[in-house]
Every structure is written in structure tokens, then in C-alpha cells.
Tab-separated table of C-alpha atoms and ligand atoms in Angstrom:
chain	number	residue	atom	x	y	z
A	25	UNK	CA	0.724	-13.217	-35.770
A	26	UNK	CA	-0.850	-15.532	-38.525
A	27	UNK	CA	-3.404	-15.210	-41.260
A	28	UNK	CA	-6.313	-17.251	-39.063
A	29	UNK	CA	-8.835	-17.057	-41.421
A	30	UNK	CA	-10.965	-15.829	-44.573
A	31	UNK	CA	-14.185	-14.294	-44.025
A	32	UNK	CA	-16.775	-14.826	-46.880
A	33	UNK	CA	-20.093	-13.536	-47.067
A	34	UNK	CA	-23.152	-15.668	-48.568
A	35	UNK	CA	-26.290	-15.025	-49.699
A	36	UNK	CA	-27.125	-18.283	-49.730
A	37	UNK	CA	-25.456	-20.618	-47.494
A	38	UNK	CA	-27.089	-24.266	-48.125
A	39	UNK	CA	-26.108	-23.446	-52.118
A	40	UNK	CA	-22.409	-22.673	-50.844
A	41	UNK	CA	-21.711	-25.148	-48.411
A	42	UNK	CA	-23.408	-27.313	-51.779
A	43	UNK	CA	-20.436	-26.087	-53.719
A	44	UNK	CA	-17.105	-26.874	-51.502
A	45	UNK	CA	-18.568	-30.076	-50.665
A	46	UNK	CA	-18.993	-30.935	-54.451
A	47	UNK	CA	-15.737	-29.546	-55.330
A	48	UNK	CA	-13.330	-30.188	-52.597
A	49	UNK	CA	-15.354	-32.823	-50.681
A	50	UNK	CA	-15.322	-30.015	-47.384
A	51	UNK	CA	-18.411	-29.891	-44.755
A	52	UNK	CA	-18.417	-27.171	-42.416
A	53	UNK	CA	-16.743	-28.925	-38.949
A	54	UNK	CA	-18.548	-26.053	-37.057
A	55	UNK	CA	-21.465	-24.002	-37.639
A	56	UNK	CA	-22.452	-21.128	-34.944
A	57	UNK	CA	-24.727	-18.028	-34.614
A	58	UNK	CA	-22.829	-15.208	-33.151
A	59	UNK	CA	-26.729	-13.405	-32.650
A	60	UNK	CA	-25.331	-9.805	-31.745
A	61	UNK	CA	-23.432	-9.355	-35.088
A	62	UNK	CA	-26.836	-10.906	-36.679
A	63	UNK	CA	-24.230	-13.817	-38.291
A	64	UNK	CA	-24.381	-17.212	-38.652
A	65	UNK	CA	-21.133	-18.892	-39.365
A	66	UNK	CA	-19.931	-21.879	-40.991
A	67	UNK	CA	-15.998	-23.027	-41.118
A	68	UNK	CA	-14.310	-24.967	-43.355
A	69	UNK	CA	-11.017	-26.387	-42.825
A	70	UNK	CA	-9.838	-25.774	-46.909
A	71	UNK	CA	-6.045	-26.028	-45.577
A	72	UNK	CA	-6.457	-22.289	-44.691
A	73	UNK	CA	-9.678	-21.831	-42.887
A	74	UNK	CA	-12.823	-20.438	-44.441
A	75	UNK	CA	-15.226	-18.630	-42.336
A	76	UNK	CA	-18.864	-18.527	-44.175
A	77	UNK	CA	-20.508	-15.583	-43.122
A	78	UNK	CA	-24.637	-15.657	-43.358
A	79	UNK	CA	-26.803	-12.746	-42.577
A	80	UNK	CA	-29.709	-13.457	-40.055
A	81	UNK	CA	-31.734	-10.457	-40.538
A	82	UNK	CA	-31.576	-7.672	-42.593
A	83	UNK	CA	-29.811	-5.253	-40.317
A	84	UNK	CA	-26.904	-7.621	-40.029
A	85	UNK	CA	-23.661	-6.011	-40.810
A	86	UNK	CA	-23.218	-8.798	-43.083
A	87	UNK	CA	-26.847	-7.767	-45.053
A	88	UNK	CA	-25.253	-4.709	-45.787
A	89	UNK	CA	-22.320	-6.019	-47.090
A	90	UNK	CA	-24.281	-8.513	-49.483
A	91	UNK	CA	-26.835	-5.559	-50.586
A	92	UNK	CA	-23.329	-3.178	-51.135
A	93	UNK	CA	-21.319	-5.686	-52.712
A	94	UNK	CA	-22.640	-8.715	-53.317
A	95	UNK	CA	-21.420	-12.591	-52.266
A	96	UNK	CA	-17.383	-12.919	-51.895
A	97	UNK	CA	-14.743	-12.365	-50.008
A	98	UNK	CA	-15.607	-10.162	-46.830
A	99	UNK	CA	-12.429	-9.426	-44.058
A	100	UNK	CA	-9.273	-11.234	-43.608
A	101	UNK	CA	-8.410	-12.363	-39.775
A	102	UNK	CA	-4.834	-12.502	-38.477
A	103	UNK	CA	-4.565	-13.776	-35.051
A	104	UNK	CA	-2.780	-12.276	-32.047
A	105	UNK	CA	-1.834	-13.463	-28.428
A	106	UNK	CA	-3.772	-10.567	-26.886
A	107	UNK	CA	-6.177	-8.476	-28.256
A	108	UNK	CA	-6.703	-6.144	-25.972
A	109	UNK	CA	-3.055	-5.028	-26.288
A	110	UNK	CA	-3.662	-5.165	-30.633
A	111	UNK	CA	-6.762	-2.660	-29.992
A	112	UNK	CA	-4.572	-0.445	-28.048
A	113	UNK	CA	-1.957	-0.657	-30.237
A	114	UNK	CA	-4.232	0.220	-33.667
A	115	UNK	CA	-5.508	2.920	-31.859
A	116	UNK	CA	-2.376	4.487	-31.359
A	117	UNK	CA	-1.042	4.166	-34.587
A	118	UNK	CA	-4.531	6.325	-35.919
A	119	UNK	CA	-6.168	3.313	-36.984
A	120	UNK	CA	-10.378	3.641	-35.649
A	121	UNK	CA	-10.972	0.284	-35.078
A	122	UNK	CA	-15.055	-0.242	-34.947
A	123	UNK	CA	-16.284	-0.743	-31.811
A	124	UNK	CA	-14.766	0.902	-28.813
A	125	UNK	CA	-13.561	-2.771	-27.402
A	126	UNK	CA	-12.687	-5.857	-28.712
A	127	UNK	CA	-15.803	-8.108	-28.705
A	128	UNK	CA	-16.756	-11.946	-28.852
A	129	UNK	CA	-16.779	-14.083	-32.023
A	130	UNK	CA	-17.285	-16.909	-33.142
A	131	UNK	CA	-15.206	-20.118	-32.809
A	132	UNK	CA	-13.723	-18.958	-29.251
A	133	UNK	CA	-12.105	-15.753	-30.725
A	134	UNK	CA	-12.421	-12.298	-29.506
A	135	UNK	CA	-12.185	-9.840	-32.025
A	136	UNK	CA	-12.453	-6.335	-34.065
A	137	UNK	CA	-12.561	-4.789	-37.526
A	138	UNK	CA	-10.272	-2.193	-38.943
A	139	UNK	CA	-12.350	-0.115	-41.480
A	140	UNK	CA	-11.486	-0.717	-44.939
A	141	UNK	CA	-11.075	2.840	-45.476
A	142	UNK	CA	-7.720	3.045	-43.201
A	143	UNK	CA	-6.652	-0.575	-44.976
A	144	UNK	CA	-6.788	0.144	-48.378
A	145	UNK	CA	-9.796	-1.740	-49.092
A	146	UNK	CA	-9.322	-4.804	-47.212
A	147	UNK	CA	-11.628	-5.046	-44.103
A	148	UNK	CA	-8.917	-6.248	-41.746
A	149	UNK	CA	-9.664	-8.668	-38.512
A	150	UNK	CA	-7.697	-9.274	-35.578
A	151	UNK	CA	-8.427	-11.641	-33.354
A	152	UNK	CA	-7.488	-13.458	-29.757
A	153	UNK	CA	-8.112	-16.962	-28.174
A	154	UNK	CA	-11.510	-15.965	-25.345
A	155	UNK	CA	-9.493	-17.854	-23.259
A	156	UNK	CA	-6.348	-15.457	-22.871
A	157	UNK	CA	-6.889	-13.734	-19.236
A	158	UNK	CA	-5.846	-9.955	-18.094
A	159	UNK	CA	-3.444	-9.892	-15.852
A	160	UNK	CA	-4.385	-10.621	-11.811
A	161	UNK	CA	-4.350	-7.966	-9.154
A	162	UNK	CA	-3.530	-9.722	-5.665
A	163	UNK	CA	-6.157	-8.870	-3.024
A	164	UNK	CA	-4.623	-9.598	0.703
A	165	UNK	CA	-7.547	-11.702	2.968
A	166	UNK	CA	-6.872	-13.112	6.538
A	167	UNK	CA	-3.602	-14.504	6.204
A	168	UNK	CA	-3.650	-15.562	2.181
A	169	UNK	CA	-4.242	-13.716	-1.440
A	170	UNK	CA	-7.230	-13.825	-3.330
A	171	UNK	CA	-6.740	-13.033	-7.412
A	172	UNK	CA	-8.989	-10.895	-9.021
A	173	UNK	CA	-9.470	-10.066	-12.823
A	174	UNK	CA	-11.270	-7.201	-14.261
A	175	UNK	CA	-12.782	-6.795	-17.473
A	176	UNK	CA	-14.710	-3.416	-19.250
A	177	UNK	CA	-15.239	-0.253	-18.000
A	178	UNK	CA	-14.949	0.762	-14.371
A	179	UNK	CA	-17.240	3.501	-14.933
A	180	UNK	CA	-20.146	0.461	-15.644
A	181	UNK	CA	-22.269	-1.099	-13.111
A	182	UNK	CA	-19.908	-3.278	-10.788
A	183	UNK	CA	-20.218	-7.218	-11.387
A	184	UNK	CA	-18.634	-9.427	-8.973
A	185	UNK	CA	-18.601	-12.821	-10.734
A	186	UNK	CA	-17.775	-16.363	-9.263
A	187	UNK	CA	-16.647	-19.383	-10.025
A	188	UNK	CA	-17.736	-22.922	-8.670
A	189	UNK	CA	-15.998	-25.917	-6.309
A	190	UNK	CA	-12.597	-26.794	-7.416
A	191	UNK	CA	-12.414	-24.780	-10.945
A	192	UNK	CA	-11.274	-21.045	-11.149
A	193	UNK	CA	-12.306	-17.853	-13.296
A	194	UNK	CA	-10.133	-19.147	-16.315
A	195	UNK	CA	-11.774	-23.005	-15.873
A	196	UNK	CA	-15.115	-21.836	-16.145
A	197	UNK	CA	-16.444	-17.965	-15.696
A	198	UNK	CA	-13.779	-16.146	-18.142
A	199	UNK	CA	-16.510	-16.582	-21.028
A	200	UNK	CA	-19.348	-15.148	-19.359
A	201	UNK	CA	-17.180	-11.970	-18.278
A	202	UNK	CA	-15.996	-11.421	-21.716
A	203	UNK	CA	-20.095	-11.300	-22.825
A	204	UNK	CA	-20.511	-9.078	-19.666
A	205	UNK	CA	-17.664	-6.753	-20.014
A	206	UNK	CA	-19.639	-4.595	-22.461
A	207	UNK	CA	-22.154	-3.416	-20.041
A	208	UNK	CA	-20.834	-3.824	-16.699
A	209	UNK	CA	-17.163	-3.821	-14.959
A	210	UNK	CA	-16.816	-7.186	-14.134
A	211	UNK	CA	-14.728	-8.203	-11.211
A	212	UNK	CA	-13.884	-11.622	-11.414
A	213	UNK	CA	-12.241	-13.811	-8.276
A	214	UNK	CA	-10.686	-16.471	-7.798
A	215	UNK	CA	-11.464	-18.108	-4.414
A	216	UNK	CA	-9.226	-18.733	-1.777
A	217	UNK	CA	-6.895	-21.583	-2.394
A	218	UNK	CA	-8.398	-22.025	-6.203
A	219	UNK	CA	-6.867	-20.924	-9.616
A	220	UNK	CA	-4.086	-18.140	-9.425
A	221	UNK	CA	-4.935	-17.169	-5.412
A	222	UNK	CA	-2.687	-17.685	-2.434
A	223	UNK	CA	-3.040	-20.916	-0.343
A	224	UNK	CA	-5.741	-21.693	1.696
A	225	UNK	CA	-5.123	-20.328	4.912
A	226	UNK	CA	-8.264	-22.091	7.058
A	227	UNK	CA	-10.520	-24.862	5.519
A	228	UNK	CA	-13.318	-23.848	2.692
A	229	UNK	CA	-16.403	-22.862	4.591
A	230	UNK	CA	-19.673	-20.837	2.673
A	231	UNK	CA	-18.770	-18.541	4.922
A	232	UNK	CA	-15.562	-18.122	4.437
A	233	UNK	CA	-15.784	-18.075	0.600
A	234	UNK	CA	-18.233	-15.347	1.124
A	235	UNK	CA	-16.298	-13.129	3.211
A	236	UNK	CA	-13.257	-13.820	0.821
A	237	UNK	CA	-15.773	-12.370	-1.674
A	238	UNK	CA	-16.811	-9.077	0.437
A	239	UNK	CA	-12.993	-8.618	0.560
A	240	UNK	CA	-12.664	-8.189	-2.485
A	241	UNK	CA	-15.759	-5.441	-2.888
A	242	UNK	CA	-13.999	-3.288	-0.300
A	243	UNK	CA	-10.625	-3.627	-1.652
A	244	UNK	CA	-12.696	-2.017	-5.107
A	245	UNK	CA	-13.739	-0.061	-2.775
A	246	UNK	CA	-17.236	-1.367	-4.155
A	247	UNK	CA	-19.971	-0.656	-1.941
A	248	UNK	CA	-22.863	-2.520	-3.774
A	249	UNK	CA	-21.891	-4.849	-6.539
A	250	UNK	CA	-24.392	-7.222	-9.158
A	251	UNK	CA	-23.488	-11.215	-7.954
A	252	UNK	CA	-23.019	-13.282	-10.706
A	253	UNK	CA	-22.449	-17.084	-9.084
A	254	UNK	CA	-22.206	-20.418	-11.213
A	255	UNK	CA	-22.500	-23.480	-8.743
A	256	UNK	CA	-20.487	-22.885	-5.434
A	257	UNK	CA	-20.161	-19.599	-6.994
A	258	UNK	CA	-24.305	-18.955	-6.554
A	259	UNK	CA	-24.592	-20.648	-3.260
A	260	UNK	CA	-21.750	-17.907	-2.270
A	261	UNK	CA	-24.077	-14.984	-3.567
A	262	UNK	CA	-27.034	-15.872	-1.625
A	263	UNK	CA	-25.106	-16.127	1.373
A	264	UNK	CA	-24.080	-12.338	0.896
A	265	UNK	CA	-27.939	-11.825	0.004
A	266	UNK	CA	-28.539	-13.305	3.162
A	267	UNK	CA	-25.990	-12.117	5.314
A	268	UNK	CA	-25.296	-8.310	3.990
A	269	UNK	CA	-27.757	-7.526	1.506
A	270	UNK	CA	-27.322	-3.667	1.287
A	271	UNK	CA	-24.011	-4.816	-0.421
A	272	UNK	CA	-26.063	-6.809	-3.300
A	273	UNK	CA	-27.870	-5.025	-6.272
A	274	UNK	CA	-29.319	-7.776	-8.078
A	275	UNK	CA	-27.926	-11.467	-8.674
A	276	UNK	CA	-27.731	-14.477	-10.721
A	277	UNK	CA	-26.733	-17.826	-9.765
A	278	UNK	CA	-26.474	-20.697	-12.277
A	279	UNK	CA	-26.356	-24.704	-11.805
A	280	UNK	CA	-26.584	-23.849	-7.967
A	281	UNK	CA	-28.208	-25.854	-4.486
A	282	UNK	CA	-27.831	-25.091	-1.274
A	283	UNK	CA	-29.884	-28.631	-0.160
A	284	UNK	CA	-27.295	-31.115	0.104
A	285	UNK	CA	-27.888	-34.372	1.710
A	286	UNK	CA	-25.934	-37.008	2.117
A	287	UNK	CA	-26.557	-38.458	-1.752
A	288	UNK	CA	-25.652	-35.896	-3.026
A	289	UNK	CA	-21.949	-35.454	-1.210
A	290	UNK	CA	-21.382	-38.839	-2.159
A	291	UNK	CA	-21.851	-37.844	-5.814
A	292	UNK	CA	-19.647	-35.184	-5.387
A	293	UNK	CA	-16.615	-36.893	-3.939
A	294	UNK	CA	-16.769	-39.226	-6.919
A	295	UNK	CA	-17.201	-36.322	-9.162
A	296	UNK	CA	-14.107	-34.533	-7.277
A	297	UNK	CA	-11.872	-37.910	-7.460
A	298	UNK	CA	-8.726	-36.505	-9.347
A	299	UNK	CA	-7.573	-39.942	-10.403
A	300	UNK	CA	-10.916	-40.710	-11.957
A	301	UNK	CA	-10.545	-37.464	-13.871
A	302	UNK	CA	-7.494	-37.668	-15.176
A	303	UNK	CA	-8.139	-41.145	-16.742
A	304	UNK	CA	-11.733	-39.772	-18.126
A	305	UNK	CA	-10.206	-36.458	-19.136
A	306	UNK	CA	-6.519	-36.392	-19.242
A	307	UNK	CA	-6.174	-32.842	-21.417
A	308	UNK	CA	-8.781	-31.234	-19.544
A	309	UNK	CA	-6.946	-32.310	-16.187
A	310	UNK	CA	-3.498	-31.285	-17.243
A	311	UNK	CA	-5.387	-27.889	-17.735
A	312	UNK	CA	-6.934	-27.459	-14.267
A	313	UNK	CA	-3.284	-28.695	-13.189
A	314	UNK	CA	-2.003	-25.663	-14.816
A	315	UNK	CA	-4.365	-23.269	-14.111
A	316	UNK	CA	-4.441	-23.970	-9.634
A	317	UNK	CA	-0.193	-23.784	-10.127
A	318	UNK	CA	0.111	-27.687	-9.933
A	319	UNK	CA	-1.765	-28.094	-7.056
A	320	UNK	CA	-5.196	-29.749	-8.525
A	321	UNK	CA	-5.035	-32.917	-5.777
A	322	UNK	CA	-5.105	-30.576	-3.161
A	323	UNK	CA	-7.623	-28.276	-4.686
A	324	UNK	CA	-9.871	-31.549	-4.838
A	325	UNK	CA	-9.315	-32.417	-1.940
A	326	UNK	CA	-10.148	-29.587	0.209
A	327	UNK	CA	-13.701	-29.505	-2.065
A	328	UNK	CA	-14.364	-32.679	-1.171
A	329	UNK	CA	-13.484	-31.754	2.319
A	330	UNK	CA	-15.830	-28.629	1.905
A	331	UNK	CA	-18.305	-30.847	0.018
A	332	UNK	CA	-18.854	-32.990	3.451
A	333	UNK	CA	-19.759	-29.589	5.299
A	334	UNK	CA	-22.673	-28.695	2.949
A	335	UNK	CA	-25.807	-30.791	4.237
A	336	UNK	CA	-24.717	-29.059	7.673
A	337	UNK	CA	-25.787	-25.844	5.905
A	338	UNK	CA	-29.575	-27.610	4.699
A	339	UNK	CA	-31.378	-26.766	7.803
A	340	UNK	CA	-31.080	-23.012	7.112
A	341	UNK	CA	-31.808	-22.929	3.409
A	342	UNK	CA	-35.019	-22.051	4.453
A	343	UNK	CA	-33.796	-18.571	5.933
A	344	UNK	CA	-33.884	-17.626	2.097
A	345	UNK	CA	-37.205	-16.835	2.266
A	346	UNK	CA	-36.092	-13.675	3.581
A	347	UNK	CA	-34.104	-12.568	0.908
A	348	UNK	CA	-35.544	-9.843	-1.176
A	349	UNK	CA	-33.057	-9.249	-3.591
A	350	UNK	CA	-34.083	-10.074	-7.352
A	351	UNK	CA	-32.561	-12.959	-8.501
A	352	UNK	CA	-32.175	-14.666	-11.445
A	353	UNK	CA	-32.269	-18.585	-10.814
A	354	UNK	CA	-30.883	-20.900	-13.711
A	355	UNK	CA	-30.097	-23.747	-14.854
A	356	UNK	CA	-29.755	-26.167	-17.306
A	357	UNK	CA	-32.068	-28.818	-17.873
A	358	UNK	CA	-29.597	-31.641	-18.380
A	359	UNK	CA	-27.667	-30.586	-15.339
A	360	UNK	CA	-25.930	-33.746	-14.297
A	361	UNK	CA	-25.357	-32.879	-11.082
A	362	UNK	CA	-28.464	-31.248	-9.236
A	363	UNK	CA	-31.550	-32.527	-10.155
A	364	UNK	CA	-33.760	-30.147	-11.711
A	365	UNK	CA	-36.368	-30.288	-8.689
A	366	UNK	CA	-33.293	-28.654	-6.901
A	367	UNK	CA	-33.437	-25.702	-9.071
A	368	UNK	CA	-37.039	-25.356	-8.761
A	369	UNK	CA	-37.245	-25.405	-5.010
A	370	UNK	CA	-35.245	-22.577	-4.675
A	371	UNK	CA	-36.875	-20.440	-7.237
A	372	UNK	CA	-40.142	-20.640	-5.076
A	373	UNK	CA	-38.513	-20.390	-1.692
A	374	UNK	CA	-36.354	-16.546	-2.994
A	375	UNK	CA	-39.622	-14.108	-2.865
A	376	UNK	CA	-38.338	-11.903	-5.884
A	377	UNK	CA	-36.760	-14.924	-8.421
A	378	UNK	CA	-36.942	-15.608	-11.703
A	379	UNK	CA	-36.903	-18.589	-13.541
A	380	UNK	CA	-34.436	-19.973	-16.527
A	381	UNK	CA	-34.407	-23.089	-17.769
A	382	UNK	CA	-31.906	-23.919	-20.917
A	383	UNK	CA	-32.156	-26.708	-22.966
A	384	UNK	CA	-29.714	-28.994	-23.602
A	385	UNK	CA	-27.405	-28.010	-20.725
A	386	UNK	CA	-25.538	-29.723	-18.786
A	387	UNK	CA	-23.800	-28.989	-14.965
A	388	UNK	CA	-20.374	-27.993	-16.265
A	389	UNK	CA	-20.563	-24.331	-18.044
A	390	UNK	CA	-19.406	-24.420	-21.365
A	391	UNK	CA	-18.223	-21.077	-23.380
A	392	UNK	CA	-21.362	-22.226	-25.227
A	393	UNK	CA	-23.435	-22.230	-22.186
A	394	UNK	CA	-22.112	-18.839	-21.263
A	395	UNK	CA	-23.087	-17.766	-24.715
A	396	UNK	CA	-26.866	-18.714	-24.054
A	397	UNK	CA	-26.916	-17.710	-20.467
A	398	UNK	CA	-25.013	-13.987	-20.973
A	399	UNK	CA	-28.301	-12.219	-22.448
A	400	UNK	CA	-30.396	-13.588	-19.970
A	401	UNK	CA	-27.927	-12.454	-17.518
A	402	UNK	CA	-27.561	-9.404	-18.370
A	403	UNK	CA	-31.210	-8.441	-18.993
A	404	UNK	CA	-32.309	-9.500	-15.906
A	405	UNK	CA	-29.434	-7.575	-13.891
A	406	UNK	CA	-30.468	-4.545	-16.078
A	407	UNK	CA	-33.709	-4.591	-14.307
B	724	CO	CO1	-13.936	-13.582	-39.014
């Protein structure tokens, strides 16, 4: 555990961003709006970091603070490797932390308060790295493992939530489950031969991702689950749409096409080239290296194996016509990948879609993106 940072709250935040730049020459390296606390933030790096905390309505926890107290010092932050287990822990030493979970932050953190009242004064912050994942539970299907994480409540609405070609739920999907874990029980896999799941025991298919998914309802014994799906991930959900829809509430998928042709494939194995990604992106290659237990060259591989059996699946795109489950179709509109005409089509062809477009993003989902997307998400699934 470390002191991570100082909270401050401003009043004015141009006039006090004014004031460390003119005395200690420091601009903010990061400013973000964390919109459900009502914050905007702005960090300094003084040496120690400085979190500037600016109220974006006058409800924010941070208004109150300001009207209370006036500007200064607000809560001091000590990290900790896992939060979850830090909550627990305060909890059982009589501490009422606020909230009844740890919740996201800003600057990748999850976090919560201790009351001042129990802390002599100090409003006390603990906070974890968004990134840190609950441990796996090892669901057996057709001669492999698939690993599942869950996150929230199991008395919420069921979530199953997946991930995209080659990456895994700690790649790419942890963020949006940690902004979905407060209002539904999120069930996160990781598909067959991908992330911390067994080998591959039979070449990727669609179909075979999605009955690696239905495994994992019934072994949650979940007979009708929400489908979250980013990329592969979507394509996966509207095969179960298709295929058993009395096992589908509503869904979302993200950044997702189900036309392939043969452009398209060709894109993809150059996107899926691992030696090409390791020169572009050596940190971020060591770290899908990690995360698939050292076996990232054969994880690209086999999608860009899989990849070459997608246009096969284009004729019968059109057999979405007939799904009637509401769905949420997004994507960004700077997606690199799918052109945005993709998107479109298959809003019209689903007969009870809606539409989301955001700005500015790209095909690989950012915590960021997730950040943007979660509301949207979770409104829509909320019916
Ligand atoms: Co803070």
C-alpha cells in the first residue's frame, strides 16, 4: 500500500490549474469527467500526484464539499492490489465504507471512501488498478475449459459479456463489466482457446463459440441471460438470438459484422499478423502474451484461421431479419476495421435495433470507450 494521491477540491479550476503552472511550471497530464460522481478531474504529477477535483453540477458530492468547506484539500488515496478484498476487509473491521461496492474512478482506478467520521477527519480513499481481475471459475465444454469471471451481485439481472477475435475478458471487456457490475451480475468468458481458458479442442467456428457461450449459461444455471458482445463477441450474440432466442433477454453488440467478404479477411490476417504487432506494439504484445499463457502465435493463428471461415457465414446474415430480440447496435465512428456502412446495414436488417454511433472511436475498445458506451449499455438493456 502507497499514498497514490491527494484529492483537492476547486471552485474554480482554470484559476487553479493558472496557479501550479505559474508556480511550479505543472499542466495537468490528464484531465477526465468521471460523470456519475458529477467530477471532473485534473492530475498533476507535483512529485506526489495531485488530483483536482471540479464539481459539474450542483448535486456533485464535490458541490457539497465546496458549499461545506470551501476549496482545499478533499480525501487522501492509498492504493491497494485488490480492492475488493480492502472493502471487505474495512467492513469487517466496523469501518462503513460509502457505497455498498467499490466503484470506478478516474485515471483507471476503482475505488471507495471511508467517511471522515470513522477517520478522524480525514476522508480516506482506497483504491485498485480497473485492470486487476477476480479470480476464474473453470467451466468444462466438449473436451476443453472455458474461464469465466463474475462481477456484482448474483441477485441482479444476468449479463453474459464477450470478448472479440484473438483478445480475452482482461484485453478488452474487463472495463465495461466493472461499469456494469452495479446493476447487473455480469458473467464474463473467455472463449475457447483465448485468455485464461483451456486449449482449443476443435477449430473456432461461430458456432462453436456460441455453444461455448450457452455452456456457460447452463453451468450458471442461467436460463435467460442480457448478451453483451464487442466484435466477434456481438457476432456470437446474434447467433444465440438466432439460434435459441428464449435464452436471450435483450443484447448489445459493439464494433460488430457478420458480412465478411473476401476484403475484408484479407484485412484481418494483416491485422492478426503477430510479428507485425509486436514491432508496432511491443508492450501491448508482451501483454496479450501474458494474458493467453504464452500462447499469442497460436491464438492468432487460429483467428486468422477462423477469420477465413467468416464470408462462408454472409449468405445467411440475412436470416437476421428474423430476430426479434431488442438490440442495441454500436459502434464507433472511426472504427478502423468495419466500415461504418457495415454497422448500418445491420441496424436496418434486426427488426427491433437501435442505433449508437460514438464519436471519435475507433475498432479497438478502450477503457475510455467502455466508459462512453457503459450508460448506453445499460439503459438500453434496462428497457
Ligand atoms: Co481520488
Amino acid at each position: 500500500m502507497y499514498l497514490e494521491h491527494l484529492g483537492i477540491a476547486v471552485a474554480d479550476a482554470a484559476a487553479v490549474r493558472a496557479l501550479y503552472e505559474k508556480l511550479l511550471g505543472l499542466t495537468p497530464y490528464k484531465t477526465e469527467t468521471v460523470d456519475r460522481e458529477g467530477v471532473c478531474t485534473h492530475f498533476l504529477d507535483a512529485g506526489a500526484k495531485l488530483e483536482l477535483l471540479e464539481a459539474l453540477g450542483p448535486d456533485s458530492p464535490v458541490a457539497r464539499h465546496l458549499e461545506k468547506r470551501g476549496e482545499g484539500l478533499h480525501h487522501l488515496a492509498f492504493r491497494v492490489d485488490d480492492v475488493d478484498a480492502a472493502f471487505a476487509h474495512a467492513q469487517q473491521l466496523g469501518f462503513q465504507p460509502l457505497g455498498d461496492a467499490p466503484k470506478p474512478g478516474a485515471d483507471g482506478k476503482r475505488i471507495f471512501f471511508l467517511h471522515p467520521r470513522d477517520t478522524h477527519g480525514v476522508l480516506i480513499e482506497l483504491c485498485g488498478d480497473t485492470d486487476a481481475m477476480p479470480p476464474a471459475r473453470h467451466v468444462p465444454f466438449d473436451g476443453t475449459t472455458l474461464a469465466t469471471f463474475t462481477f456484482g451481485d448474483p441477485a441482479r439481472p444476468p449479463l453474459l459479456l464477450l470478448h472479440g477475435a484473438a483478445g480475452a475478458t482482461q484485453l478488452e471487456t474487463l472495463p465495461l463489466a466493472r461499469e456494469l457490475e452495479r446493476d447487473f451480475f455480469v458473467i464474463a468468458l473467455d472463449h475457447e482457446g483465448h485468455g485464461a481458458s483451456g486449449e482449443a479442442a476443435q477449430p473456432a467456428t461461430l458456432f462453436r463459440f456460441a455453444q461455448g457461450a450457452l455452456a456457460v449459461l447452463d453451468a450458471f444455471e442461467t436460463e435467460q441471460a442480457h448478451l453483451v458482445g464487442y466484435s466477434l463477441g456481438g457476432a456470437v450474440a446474434l447467433l444465440m438470438a438466432l439460434q435459441h432466442p428464449a435464452r436471450v433477454t435483450r443484447m448489445a453488440v459493439h464494433a460488430t459484422n457478420l458480412a465478411w467478404d473476401d476484403l475484408l479477411v484479407s484485412q484481418m490476417q494483416a491485422r492478426l499478423d503477430p510479428d507485425a504487432f509486436a514491432r508496432r506494439t511491443p508492450e501491448t504484445w508482451s501483454r496479450f502474451d501474458e494474458v493467453h499463457q504464452g500462447r499469442a502465435r497460436s491464438v492468432f493463428a487460429a483467428a486468422r484461421a477462423f477469420t477465413r471461415t467468416l464470408p462462408a457465414f454472409a449468405p445467411q446474415v440475412a436470416r437476421l431479419a428474423d430476430v426479434q430480440t431488442p438490440t442495441l447496435v454500436s459502434a464507433g465512428d472511426s472504427d478502423d476495421l468495419f466500415p461504418l456502412g457495415k454497422t448500418l446495414d445491420l441496424y436496418r436488417l434486426l427488426p427491433a435495433a437501435r442505433l449508437a454511433i460514438l464519436p471519435g472511436v475507433r475498432h479497438a475498445l478502450r477503457p475510455d470507450d467502455a466508459r462512453v458506451l457503459a450508460p448506453l449499455v445499460r439503459s438500453f438493456l434496462a428497457g
